Amino acid sequence: MKLGVRAAALSAGSITALVYALCTAFCVLVSESTLAYVTTVFFHIDVSGLYRPITWESFIVSLLGWSLGTDVVAGAMAWLYNRLARTPVYE
């Protein structure tokens, strides 16, 4: 089976952008509840000191950074899979 490099990259980048936008919406709309939830999920570490205000500029830069970064990694993984899958496996 061969993976489509472009399809894998585009789908991973799109899902990452969607998840990032959803998480940012939670941070903006219900920041106290989100901080409390994240604190309980990460082994009771207080993450309130890590919170910083979200601006449109920081949102867009981070959205592009995360989605393009994931795009590149998923494309590289699909390419590497295709490259290694055509190599014969010796038992």
GROMACS .gro file of C-alpha atoms in nm:
model
   91
    1MET     CA    1   0.000   0.000   0.000
    2LYS     CA    2   0.131   0.344  -0.091
    3LEU     CA    3   0.044   0.658   0.105
    4GLY     CA    4  -0.032   0.984  -0.068
    5VAL     CA    5   0.228   1.225   0.071
    6ARG     CA    6   0.029   1.535  -0.016
    7ALA     CA    7  -0.298   1.391   0.120
    8ALA     CA    8  -0.136   1.282   0.446
    9ALA     CA    9   0.028   1.620   0.495
   10LEU     CA   10  -0.286   1.818   0.411
   11SER     CA   11  -0.514   1.611   0.631
   12ALA     CA   12  -0.279   1.623   0.930
   13GLY     CA   13  -0.224   1.997   0.893
   14SER     CA   14  -0.597   2.063   0.860
   15ILE     CA   15  -0.688   1.858   1.167
   16THR     CA   16  -0.411   2.028   1.367
   17ALA     CA   17  -0.541   2.373   1.268
   18LEU     CA   18  -0.895   2.274   1.368
   19VAL     CA   19  -0.788   2.133   1.705
   20TYR     CA   20  -0.567   2.436   1.775
   21ALA     CA   21  -0.851   2.677   1.697
   22LEU     CA   22  -1.087   2.479   1.922
   23CYS     CA   23  -0.839   2.474   2.212
   24THR     CA   24  -0.772   2.846   2.171
   25ALA     CA   25  -1.145   2.915   2.174
   26PHE     CA   26  -1.174   2.731   2.505
   27CYS     CA   27  -0.880   2.930   2.645
   28VAL     CA   28  -1.037   3.259   2.542
   29LEU     CA   29  -1.400   3.189   2.632
   30VAL     CA   30  -1.363   2.992   2.956
   31SER     CA   31  -1.003   3.049   3.060
   32GLU     CA   32  -1.045   2.969   3.432
   33SER     CA   33  -1.218   2.637   3.364
   34THR     CA   34  -0.966   2.546   3.095
   35LEU     CA   35  -0.673   2.619   3.326
   36ALA     CA   36  -0.834   2.413   3.603
   37TYR     CA   37  -0.892   2.122   3.364
   38VAL     CA   38  -0.538   2.129   3.225
   39THR     CA   39  -0.401   2.144   3.580
   40THR     CA   40  -0.585   1.822   3.671
   41VAL     CA   41  -0.488   1.644   3.349
   42PHE     CA   42  -0.116   1.710   3.378
   43PHE     CA   43  -0.057   1.541   3.713
   44HIS     CA   44  -0.175   1.834   3.923
   45ILE     CA   45   0.092   2.073   3.796
   46ASP     CA   46  -0.019   2.435   3.833
   47VAL     CA   47  -0.016   2.574   3.478
   48SER     CA   48  -0.173   2.909   3.563
   49GLY     CA   49   0.171   3.074   3.550
   50LEU     CA   50   0.213   2.961   3.189
   51TYR     CA   51  -0.101   3.134   3.067
   52ARG     CA   52  -0.056   3.448   2.860
   53PRO     CA   53  -0.316   3.664   2.688
   54ILE     CA   54  -0.400   3.556   2.334
   55THR     CA   55  -0.397   3.821   2.062
   56TRP     CA   56  -0.502   3.783   1.701
   57GLU     CA   57  -0.139   3.804   1.596
   58SER     CA   58  -0.025   3.532   1.837
   59PHE     CA   59  -0.322   3.315   1.737
   60ILE     CA   60  -0.250   3.336   1.364
   61VAL     CA   61   0.126   3.289   1.401
   62SER     CA   62   0.078   2.988   1.628
   63LEU     CA   63  -0.195   2.841   1.408
   64LEU     CA   64   0.029   2.862   1.102
   65GLY     CA   65   0.331   2.732   1.292
   66TRP     CA   66   0.155   2.430   1.436
   67SER     CA   67  -0.037   2.338   1.121
   68LEU     CA   68   0.258   2.384   0.883
   69GLY     CA   69   0.491   2.202   1.122
   70THR     CA   70   0.252   1.909   1.144
   71ASP     CA   71   0.208   1.927   0.767
   72VAL     CA   72   0.582   1.884   0.713
   73VAL     CA   73   0.616   1.602   0.967
   74ALA     CA   74   0.319   1.407   0.829
   75GLY     CA   75   0.445   1.450   0.472
   76ALA     CA   76   0.791   1.330   0.575
   77MET     CA   77   0.643   1.029   0.753
   78ALA     CA   78   0.433   0.934   0.449
   79TRP     CA   79   0.733   0.974   0.219
   80LEU     CA   80   0.952   0.765   0.448
   81TYR     CA   81   0.682   0.498   0.479
   82ASN     CA   82   0.654   0.475   0.100
   83ARG     CA   83   1.032   0.454   0.071
   84LEU     CA   84   1.066   0.180   0.333
   85ALA     CA   85   0.757  -0.015   0.222
   86ARG     CA   86   0.908  -0.089  -0.118
   87THR     CA   87   1.220  -0.235   0.043
   88PRO     CA   88   1.200  -0.616   0.067
   89VAL     CA   89   1.172  -0.754   0.418
   90TYR     CA   90   1.396  -1.049   0.489
   91GLU     CA   91   1.283  -1.300   0.749
   0.00000   0.00000   0.00000
